[in-house]
PDB file of C-alpha atoms and ligand atoms in Angstrom:
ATOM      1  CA  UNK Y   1      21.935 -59.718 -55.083  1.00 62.00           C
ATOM      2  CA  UNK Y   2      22.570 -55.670 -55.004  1.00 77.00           C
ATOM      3  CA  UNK Y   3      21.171 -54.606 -52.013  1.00 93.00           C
ATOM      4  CA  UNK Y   4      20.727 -51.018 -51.633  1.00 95.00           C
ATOM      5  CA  UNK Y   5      20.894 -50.252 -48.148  1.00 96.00           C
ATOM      6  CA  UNK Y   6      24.751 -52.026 -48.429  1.00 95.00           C
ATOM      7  CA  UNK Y   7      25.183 -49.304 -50.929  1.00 95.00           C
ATOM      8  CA  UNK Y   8      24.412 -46.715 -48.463  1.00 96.00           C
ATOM      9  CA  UNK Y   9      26.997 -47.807 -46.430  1.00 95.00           C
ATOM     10  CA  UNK Y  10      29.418 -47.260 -48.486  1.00 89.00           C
ATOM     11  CA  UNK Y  11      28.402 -43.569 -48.783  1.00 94.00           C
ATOM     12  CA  UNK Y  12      27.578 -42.615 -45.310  1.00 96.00           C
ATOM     13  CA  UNK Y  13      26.746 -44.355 -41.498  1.00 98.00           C
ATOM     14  CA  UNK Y  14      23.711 -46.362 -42.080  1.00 98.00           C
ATOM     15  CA  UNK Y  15      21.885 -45.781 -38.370  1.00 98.00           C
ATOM     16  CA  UNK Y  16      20.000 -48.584 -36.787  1.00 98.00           C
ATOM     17  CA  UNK Y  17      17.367 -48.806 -34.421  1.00 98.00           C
ATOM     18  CA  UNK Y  18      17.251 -49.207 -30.663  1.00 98.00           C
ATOM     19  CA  UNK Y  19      15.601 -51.613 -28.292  1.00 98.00           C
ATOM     20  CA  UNK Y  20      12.343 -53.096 -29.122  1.00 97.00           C
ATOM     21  CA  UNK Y  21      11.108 -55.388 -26.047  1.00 94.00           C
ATOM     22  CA  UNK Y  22      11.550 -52.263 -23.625  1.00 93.00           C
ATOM     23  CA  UNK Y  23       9.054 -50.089 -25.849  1.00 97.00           C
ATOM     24  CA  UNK Y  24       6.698 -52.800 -26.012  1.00 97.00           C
ATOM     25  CA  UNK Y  25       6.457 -53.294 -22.638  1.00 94.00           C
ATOM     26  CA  UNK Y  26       6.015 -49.490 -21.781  1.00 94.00           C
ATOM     27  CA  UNK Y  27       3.071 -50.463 -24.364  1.00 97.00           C
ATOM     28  CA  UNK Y  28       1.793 -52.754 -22.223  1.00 96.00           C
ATOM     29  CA  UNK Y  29       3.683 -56.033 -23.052  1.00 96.00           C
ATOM     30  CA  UNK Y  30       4.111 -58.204 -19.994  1.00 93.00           C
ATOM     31  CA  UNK Y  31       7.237 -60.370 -19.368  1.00 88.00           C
ATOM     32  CA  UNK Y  32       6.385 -63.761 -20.155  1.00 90.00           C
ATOM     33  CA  UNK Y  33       4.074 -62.900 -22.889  1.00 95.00           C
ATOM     34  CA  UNK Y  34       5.726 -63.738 -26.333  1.00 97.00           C
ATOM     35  CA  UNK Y  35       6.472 -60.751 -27.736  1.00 98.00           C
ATOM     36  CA  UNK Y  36       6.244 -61.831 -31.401  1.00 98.00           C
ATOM     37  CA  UNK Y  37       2.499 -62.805 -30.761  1.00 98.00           C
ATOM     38  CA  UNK Y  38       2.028 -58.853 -30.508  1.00 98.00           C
ATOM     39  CA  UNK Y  39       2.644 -58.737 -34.465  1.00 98.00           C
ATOM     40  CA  UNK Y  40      -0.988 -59.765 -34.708  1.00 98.00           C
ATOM     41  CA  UNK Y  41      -2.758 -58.932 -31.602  1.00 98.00           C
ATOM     42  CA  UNK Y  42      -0.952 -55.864 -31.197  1.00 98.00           C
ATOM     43  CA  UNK Y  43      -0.351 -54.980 -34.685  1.00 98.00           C
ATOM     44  CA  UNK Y  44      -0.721 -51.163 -33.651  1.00 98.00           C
ATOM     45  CA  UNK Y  45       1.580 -51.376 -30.507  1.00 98.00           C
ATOM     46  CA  UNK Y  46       4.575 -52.920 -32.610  1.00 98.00           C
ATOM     47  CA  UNK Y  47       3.530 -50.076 -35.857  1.00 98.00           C
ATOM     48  CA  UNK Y  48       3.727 -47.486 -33.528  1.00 98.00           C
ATOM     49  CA  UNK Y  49       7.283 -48.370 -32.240  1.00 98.00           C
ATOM     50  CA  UNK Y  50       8.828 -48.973 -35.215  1.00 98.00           C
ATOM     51  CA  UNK Y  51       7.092 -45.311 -36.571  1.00 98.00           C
ATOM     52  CA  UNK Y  52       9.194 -43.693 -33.413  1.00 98.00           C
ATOM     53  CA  UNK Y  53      12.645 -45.223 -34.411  1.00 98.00           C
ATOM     54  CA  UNK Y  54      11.959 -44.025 -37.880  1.00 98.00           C
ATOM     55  CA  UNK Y  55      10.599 -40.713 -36.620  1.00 98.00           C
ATOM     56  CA  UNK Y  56      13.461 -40.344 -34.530  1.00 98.00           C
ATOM     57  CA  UNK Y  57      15.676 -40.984 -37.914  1.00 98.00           C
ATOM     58  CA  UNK Y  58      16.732 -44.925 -38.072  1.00 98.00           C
ATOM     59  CA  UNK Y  59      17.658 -45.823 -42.026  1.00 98.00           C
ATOM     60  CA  UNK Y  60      16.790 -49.110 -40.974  1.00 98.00           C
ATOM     61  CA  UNK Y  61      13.890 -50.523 -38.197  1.00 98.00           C
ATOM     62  CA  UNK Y  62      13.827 -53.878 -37.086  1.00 98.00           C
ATOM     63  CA  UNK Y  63      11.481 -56.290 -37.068  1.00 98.00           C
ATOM     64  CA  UNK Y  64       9.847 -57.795 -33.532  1.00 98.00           C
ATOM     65  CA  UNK Y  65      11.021 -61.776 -34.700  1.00 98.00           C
ATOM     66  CA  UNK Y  66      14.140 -61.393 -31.997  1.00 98.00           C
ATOM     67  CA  UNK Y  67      12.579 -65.242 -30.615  1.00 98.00           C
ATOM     68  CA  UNK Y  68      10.466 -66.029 -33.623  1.00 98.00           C
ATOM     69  CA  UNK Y  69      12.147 -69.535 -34.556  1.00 98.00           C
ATOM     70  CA  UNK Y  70      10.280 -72.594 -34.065  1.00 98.00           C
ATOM     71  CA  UNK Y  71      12.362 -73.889 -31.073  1.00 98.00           C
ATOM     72  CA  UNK Y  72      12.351 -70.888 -29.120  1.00 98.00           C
ATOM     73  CA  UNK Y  73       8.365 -70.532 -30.061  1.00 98.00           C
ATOM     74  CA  UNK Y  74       7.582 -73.626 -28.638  1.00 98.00           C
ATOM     75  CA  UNK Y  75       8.134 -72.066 -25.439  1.00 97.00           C
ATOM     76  CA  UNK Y  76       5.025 -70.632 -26.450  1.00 97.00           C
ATOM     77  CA  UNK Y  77       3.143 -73.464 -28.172  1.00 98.00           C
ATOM     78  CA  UNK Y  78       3.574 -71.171 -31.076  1.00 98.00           C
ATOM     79  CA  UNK Y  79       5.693 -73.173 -33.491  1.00 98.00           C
ATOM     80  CA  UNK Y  80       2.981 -73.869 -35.489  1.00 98.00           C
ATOM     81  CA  UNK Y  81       2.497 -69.431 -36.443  1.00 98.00           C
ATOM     82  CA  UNK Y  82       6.179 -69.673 -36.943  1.00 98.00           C
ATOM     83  CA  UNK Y  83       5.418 -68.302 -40.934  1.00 98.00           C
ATOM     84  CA  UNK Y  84       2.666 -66.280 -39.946  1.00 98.00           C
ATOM     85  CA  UNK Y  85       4.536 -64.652 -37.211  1.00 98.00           C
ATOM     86  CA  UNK Y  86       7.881 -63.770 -38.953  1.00 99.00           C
ATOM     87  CA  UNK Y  87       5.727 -62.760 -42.265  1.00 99.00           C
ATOM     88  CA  UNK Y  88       3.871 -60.123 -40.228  1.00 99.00           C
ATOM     89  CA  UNK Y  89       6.806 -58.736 -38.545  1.00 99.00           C
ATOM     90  CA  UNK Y  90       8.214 -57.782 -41.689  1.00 99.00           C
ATOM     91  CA  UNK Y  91       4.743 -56.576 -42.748  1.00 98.00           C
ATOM     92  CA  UNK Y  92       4.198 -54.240 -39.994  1.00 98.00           C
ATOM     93  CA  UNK Y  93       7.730 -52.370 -40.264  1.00 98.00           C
ATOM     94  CA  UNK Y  94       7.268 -52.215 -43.659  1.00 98.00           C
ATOM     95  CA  UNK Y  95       3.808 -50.719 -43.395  1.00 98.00           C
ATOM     96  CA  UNK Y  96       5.355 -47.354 -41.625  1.00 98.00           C
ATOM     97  CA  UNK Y  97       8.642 -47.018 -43.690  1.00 98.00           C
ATOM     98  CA  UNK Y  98       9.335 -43.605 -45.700  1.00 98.00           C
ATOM     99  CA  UNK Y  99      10.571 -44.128 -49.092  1.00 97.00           C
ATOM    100  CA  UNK Y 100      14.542 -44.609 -48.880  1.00 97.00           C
ATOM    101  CA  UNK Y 101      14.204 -46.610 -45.003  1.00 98.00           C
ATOM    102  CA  UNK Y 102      14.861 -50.246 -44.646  1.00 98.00           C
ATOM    103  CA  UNK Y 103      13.702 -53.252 -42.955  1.00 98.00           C
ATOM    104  CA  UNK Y 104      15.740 -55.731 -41.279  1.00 98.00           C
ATOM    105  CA  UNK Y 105      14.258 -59.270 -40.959  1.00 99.00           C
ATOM    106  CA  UNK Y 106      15.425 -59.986 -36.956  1.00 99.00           C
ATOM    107  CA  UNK Y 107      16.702 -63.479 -36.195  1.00 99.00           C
ATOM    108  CA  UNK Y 108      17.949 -64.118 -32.588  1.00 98.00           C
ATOM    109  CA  UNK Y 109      19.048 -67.550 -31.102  1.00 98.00           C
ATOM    110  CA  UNK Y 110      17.189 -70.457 -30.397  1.00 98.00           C
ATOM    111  CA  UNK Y 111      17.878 -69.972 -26.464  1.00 97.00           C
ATOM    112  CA  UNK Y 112      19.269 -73.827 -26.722  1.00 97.00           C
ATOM    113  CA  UNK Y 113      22.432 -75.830 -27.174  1.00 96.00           C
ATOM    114  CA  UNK Y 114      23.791 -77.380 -29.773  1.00 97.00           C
ATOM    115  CA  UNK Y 115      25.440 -81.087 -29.063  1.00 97.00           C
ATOM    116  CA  UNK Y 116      27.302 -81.997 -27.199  1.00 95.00           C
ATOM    117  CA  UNK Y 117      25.958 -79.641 -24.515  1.00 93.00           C
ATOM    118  CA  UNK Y 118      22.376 -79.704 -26.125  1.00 96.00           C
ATOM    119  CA  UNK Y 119      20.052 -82.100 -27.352  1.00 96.00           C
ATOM    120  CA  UNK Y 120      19.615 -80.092 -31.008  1.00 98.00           C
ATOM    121  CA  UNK Y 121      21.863 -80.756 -34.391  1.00 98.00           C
ATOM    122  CA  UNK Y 122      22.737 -78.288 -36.865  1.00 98.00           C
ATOM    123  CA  UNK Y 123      20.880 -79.580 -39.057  1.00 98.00           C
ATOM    124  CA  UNK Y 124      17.982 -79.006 -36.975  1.00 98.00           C
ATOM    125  CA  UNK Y 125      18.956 -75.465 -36.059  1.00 98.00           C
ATOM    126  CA  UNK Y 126      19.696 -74.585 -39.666  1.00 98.00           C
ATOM    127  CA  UNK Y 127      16.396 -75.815 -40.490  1.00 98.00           C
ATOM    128  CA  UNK Y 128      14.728 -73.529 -38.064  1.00 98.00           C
ATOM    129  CA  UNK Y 129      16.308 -70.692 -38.956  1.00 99.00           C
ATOM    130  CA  UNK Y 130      15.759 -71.014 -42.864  1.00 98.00           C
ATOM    131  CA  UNK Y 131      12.110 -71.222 -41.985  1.00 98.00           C
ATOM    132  CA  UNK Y 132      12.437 -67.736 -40.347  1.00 99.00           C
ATOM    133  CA  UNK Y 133      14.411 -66.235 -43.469  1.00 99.00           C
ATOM    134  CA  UNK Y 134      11.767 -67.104 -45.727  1.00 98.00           C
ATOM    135  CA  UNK Y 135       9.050 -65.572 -43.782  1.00 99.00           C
ATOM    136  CA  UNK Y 136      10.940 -62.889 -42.852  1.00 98.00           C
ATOM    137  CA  UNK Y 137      11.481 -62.508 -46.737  1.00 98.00           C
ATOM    138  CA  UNK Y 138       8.130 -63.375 -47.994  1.00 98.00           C
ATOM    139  CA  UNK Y 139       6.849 -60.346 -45.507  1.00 98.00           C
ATOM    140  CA  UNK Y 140       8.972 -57.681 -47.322  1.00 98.00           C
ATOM    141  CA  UNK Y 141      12.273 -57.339 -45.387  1.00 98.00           C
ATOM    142  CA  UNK Y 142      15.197 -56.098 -47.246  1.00 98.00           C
ATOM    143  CA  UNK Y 143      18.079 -57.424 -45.247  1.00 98.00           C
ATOM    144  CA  UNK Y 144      18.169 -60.479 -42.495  1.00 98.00           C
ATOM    145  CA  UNK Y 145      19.854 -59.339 -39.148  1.00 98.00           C
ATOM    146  CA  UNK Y 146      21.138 -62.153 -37.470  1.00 98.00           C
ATOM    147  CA  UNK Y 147      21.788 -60.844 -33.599  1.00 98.00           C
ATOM    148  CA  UNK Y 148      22.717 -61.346 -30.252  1.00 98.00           C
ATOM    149  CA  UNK Y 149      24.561 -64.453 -31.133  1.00 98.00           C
ATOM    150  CA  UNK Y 150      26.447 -66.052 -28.128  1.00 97.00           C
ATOM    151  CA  UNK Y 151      27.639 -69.343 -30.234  1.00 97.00           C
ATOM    152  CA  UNK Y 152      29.767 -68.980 -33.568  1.00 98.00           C
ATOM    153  CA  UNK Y 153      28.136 -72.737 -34.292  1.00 98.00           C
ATOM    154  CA  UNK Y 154      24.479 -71.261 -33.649  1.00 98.00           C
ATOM    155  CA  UNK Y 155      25.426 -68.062 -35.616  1.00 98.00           C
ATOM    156  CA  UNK Y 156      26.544 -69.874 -38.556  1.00 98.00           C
ATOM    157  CA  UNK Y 157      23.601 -71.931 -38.415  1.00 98.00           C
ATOM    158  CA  UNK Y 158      21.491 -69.507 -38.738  1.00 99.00           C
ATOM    159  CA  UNK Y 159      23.749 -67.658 -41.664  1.00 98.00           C
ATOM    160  CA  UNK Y 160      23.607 -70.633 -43.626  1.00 98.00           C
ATOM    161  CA  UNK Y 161      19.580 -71.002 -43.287  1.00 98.00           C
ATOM    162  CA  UNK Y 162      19.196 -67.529 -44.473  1.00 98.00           C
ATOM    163  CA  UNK Y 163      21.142 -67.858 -47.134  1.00 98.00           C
ATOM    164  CA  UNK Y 164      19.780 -71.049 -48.209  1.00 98.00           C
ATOM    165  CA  UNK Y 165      16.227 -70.200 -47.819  1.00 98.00           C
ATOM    166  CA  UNK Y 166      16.123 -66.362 -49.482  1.00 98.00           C
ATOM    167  CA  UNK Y 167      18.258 -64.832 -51.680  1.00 98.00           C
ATOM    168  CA  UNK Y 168      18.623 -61.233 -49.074  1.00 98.00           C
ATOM    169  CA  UNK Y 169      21.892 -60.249 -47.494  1.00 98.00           C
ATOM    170  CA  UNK Y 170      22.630 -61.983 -44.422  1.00 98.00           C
ATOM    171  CA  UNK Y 171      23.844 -59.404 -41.385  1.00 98.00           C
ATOM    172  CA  UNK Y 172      25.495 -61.092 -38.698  1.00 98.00           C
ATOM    173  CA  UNK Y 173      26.133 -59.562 -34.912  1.00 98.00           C
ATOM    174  CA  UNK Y 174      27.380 -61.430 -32.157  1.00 98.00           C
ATOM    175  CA  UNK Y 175      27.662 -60.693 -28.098  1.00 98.00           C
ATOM    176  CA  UNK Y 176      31.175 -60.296 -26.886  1.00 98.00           C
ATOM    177  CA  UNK Y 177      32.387 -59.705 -23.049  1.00 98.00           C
ATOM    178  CA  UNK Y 178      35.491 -58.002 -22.421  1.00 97.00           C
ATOM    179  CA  UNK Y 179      38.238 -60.250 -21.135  1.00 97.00           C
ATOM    180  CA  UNK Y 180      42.231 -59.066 -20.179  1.00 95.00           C
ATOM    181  CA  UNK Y 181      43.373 -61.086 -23.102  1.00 95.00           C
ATOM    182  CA  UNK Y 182      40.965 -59.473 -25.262  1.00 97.00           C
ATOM    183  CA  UNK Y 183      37.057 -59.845 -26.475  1.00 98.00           C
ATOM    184  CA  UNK Y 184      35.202 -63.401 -26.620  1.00 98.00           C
ATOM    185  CA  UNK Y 185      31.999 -64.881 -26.474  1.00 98.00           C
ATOM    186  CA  UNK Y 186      30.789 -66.959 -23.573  1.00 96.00           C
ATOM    187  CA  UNK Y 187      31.289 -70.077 -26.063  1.00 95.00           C
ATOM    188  CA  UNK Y 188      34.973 -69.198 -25.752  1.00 96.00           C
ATOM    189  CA  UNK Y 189      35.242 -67.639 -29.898  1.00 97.00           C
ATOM    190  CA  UNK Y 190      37.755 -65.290 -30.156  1.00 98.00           C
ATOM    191  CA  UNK Y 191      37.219 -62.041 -32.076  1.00 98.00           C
ATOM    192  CA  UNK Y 192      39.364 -62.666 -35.173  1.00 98.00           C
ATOM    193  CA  UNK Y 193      37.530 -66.520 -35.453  1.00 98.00           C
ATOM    194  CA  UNK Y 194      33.814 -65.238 -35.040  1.00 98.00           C
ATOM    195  CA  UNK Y 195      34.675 -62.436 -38.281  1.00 98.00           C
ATOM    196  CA  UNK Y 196      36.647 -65.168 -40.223  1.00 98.00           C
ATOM    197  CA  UNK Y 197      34.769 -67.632 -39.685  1.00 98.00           C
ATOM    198  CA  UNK Y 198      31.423 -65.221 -40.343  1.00 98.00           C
ATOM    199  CA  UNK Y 199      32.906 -63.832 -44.094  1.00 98.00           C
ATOM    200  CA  UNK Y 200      34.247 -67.184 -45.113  1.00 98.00           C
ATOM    201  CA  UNK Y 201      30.369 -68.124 -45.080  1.00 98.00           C
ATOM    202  CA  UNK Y 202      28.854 -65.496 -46.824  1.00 98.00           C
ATOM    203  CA  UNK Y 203      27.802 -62.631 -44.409  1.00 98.00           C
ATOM    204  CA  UNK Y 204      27.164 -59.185 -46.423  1.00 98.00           C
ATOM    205  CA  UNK Y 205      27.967 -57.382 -42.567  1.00 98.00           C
ATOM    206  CA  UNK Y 206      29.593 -58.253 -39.120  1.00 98.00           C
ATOM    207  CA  UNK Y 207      29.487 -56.896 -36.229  1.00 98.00           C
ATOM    208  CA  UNK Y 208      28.952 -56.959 -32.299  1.00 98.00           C
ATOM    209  CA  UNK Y 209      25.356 -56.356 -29.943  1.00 98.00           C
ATOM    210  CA  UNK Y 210      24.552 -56.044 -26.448  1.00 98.00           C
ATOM    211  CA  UNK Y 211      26.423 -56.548 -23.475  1.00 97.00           C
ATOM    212  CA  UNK Y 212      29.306 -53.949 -23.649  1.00 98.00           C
ATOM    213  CA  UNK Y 213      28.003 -50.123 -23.084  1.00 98.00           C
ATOM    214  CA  UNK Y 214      29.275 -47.300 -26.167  1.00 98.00           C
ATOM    215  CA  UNK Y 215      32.346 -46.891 -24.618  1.00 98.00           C
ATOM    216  CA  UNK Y 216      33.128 -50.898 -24.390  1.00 98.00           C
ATOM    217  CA  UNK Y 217      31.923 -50.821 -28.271  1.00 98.00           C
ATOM    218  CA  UNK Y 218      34.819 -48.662 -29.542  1.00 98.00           C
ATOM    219  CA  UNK Y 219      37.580 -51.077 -28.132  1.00 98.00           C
ATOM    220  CA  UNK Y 220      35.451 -54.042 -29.168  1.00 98.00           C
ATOM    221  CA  UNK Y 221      35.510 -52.281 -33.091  1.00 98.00           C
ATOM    222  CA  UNK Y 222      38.501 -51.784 -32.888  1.00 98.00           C
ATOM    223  CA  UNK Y 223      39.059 -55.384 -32.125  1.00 98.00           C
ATOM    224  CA  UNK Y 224      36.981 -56.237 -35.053  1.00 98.00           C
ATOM    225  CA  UNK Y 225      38.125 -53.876 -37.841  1.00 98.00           C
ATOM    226  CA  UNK Y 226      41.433 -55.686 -38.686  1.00 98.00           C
ATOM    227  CA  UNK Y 227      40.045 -58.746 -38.856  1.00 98.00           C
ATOM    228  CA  UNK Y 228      37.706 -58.776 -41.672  1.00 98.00           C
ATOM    229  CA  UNK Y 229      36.771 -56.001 -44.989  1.00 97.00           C
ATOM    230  CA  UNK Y 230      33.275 -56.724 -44.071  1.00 98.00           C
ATOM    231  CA  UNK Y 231      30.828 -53.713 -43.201  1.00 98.00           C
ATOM    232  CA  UNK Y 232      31.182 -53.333 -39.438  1.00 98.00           C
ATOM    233  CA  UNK Y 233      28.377 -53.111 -37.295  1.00 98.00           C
ATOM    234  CA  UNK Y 234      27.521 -51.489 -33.824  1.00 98.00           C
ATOM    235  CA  UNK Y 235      24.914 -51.981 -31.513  1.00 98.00           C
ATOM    236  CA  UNK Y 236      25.694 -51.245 -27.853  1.00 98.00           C
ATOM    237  CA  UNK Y 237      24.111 -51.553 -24.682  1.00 98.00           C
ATOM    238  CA  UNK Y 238      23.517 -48.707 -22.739  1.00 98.00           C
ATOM    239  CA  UNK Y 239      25.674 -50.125 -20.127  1.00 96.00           C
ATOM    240  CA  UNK Y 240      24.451 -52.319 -17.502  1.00 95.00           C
ATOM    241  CA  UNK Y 241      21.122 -53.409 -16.122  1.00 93.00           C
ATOM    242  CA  UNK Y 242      20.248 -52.240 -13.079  1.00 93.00           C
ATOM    243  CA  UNK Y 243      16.749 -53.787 -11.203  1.00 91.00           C
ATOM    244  CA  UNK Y 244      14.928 -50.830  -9.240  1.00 88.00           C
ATOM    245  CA  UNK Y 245      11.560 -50.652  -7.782  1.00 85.00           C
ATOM    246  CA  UNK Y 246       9.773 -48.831 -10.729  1.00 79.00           C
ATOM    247  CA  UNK Y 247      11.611 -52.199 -12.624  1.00 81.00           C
ATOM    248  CA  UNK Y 248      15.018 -52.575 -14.706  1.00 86.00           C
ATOM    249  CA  UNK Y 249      16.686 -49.119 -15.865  1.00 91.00           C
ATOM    250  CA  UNK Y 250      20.159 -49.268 -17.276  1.00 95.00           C
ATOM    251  CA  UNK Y 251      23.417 -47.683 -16.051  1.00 96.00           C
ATOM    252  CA  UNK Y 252      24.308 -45.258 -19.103  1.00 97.00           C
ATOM    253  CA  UNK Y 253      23.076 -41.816 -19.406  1.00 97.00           C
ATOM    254  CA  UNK Y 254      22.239 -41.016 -23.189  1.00 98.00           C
ATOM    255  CA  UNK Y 255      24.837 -38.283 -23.191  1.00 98.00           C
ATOM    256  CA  UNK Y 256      27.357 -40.713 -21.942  1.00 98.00           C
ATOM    257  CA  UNK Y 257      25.983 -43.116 -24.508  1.00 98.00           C
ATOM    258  CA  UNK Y 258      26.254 -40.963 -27.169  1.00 98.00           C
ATOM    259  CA  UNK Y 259      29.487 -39.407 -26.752  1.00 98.00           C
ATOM    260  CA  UNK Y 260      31.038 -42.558 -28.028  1.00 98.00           C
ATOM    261  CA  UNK Y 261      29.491 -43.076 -31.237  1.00 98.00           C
ATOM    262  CA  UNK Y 262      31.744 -40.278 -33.349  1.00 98.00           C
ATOM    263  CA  UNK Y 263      34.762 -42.866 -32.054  1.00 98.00           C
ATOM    264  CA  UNK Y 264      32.455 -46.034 -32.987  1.00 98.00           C
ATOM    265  CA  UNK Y 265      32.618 -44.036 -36.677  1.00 98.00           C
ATOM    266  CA  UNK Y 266      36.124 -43.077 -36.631  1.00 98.00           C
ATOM    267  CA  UNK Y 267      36.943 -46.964 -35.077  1.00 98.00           C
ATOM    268  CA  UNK Y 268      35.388 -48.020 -38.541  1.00 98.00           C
ATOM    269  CA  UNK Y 269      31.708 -49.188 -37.504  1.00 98.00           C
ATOM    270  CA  UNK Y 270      29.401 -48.700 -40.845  1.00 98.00           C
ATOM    271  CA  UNK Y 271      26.693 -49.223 -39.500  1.00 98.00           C
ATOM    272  CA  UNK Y 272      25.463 -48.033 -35.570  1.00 98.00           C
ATOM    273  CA  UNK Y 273      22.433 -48.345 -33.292  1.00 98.00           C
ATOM    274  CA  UNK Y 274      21.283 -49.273 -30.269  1.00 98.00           C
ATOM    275  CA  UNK Y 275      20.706 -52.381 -28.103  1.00 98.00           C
ATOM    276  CA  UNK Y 276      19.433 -52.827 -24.737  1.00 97.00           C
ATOM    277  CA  UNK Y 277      18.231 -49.893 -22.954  1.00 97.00           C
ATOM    278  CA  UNK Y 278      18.127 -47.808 -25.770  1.00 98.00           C
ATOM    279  CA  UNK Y 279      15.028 -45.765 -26.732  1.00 98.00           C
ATOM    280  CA  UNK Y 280      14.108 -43.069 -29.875  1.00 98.00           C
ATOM    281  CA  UNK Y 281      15.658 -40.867 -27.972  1.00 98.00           C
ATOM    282  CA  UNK Y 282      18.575 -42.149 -27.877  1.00 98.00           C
ATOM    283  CA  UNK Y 283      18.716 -42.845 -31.936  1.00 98.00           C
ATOM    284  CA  UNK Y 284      17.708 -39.256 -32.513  1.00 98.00           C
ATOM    285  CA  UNK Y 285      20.295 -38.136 -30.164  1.00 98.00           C
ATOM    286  CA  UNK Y 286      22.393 -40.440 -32.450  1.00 98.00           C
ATOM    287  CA  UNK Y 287      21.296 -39.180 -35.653  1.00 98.00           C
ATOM    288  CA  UNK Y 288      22.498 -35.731 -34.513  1.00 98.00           C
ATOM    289  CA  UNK Y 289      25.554 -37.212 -33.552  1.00 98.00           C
ATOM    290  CA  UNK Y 290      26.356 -38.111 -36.738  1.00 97.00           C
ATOM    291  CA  UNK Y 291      25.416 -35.024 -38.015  1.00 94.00           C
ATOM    292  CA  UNK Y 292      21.777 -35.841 -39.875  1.00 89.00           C
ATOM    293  CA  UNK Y 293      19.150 -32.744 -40.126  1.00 71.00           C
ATOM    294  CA  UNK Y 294      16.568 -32.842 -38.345  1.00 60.00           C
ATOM    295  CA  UNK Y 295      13.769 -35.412 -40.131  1.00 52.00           C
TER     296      UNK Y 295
HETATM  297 ZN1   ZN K   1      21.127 -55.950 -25.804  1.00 86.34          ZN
END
C-alpha cells in the first residue's frame, strides 16, 4: 500500500514525537495507573499532548497504546477494552492533526517472555499483537510503530501481526545498549541480525529507541545504516535517568540533546524524534534543528 508519510521521507526528515508517559503524568497521571485507560477517561489530557508535539512541529504524533496489548493489559484487568482502547488512541491523535501530519498506531512489548524463558508462544504473542493493529487501524492511524523492542522474536511477532491483521506499513524500532564489540539488545541480537532479520519480514522502516542519549544514537546509526536500505529511524533518550526528590529528571540538557541530531541526519536517520525524557520542547528545538520555519 502507498503510504504517504514514507513518501515524505524520501523528500525530507520526517520528525517524530517525544515522550508521552512523562506529559501525562505532569497531567496528572499516576504511576501505576494504566496509561492507555486515559484514552477514555482522560480523552482531553492525552488530546492536549499530542496538540503540543504537533504544535511544537512533529509530522507524525503517536498514539498512547505503548502497553495496549492484551497480555500486558491484563495487568490491568483491561484485556477485555483491548479494541476499544487501541481504537481510541488512534481516534484522539487523529482528532488534533493538521492536514499533511500523521498518526502512528504505537505497539510496545508485551513486558513477558517468550519460551523457553516464558510461559507465552508466538503464536500467542502474534495473536495479541494483530489484535492491536487492527484497532489501531480501525481508529484511523496511518502507520503502525512497533517500539522499544528488547527481543528480535517479540519484535517480529508483533511485525507479523500487523501485517497480517491491517494492510498499513509496519515501523519497527528496537532498544540497543552499547557494548565494546559493538551494539546489541539485552536478548543478545546483534545489529546487522535485528535489520536483516526486520526487512526480510516486511518492515516499511527500522530503526533504534530509548536507552542510548543523541550522542549514543549517531554511533548506533551508523551501526545500522550499512546493514539494511530500509528508512532509518531515530528516537533517543535524553540520556540517563536520574531519581531526585521533585521525582525522575534525565541527564541530557536539550542543547546537548539537540546538537546531535544534524549528525543523526548526516549518519543517514530518515526519520528522528524523541524518547524518554523528551518534551515539545525538545521536538521544536528539533524542528529548528533541522531547519523547519517556525509552525
Ligand atoms: Zn525511552
Amino acid at each position: 500500500m502507498r503510504s504517504p508519510l514514507l513518501d515524505l521521507v524520501g523528500e525530507r526528515t520526517v520528525l517524530l514525537d517525544g515522550a508521552l508517559g512523562t506529559e501525562l503524568m505532569a497531567r496528572g497521571l499516576s504511576l501505576g495507573t494504566c496509561p492507555e485507560a486515559w484514552n477514555v477517561e482522560r480523552p482531553e489530557a492525552v488530546r492536549e499532548v499530542h496538540a503540543s508535539y504537533f504544535e511544537a512541529g512533529a509530522d507524525v504524533a503517536t498514539t498512547n497504546s505503548f502497553g495496549a496489548n492484551r497480555i500486558k493489559l491484563a495487568a490491568h484487568g483491561l484485556e477485555g477494552r483491548t479494541a476499544e482502547l487501541n481504537a481510541a488512541a488512534a481516534r484522539l491523535a487523529r482528532s488534533v492533526a493538521p492536514p499533511g501530519r500523521y498518526i502512528a498506531g504505537s505497539i510496545g512489548p508485551t513486558g513477558k517472555f517468550l519460551k523457553p524463558q516464558g510461559p507465552f508462544s508466538e503464536g500467542e504473542f502474534e495473536a495479541a499483537f494483530a489484535e492491536q493493529a487492527r484497532a489501531l487501524a480501525e481508529g484511523g492511524a496511518d502507520v503502525l510503530l512497533v517500539e522499544t523492542q528488547y527481543d528480535l522474536r517479540e519484535a517480529l511477532c508483533a511485525l507479523r501481526g500487523g501485517r497480517r491483521a491491517t494492510e498499513l506499513p509496519v515501523l519497527v524500532t528496537v532498544t540497543f545498549n552499547a557494548h565494546r564489540r559493538g551494539f546489541f539488545t539485552i536478548m543478545g541480537d546483534s545489529v546487522a541480525k535485528v535489520m536483516k532479520a526486520l526487512e526480510s519480514e516486511g518492515a516499511a522502516a527500522v530503526g533504534a529507541n530509548c536507552t542510548l542519549d543523541s550522542e549514543g544514537m549517531v554511533a548506533l546509526v551508523k551501526a545500522m545504516r550499512p546493514e539494511t536500505g530500509l528508512p532509518l529511524i531515530a528516537q533517543a533518550n535524553a540520556g540517563q535517568p536520574v531519581i531526585g526528590a521533585g521525582g525522575v529528571t534525565y541527564s541530557q540538557a536539550l542543547e546537548d540533546y539537540v546538537r546531535f541530531v544534524p549528525e543523526l541526519v548526516r549518519a543517514g536517520a530518515g526519520l528522528v524524534g524523541g524518547c524518554c525524557g523528551t518534551t515539545p520542547a525538545f521536538i521544536k528545538a528539533m524542528a529548528a534543528a533541522l531547519g523547519r520555519r517556525e509552525t
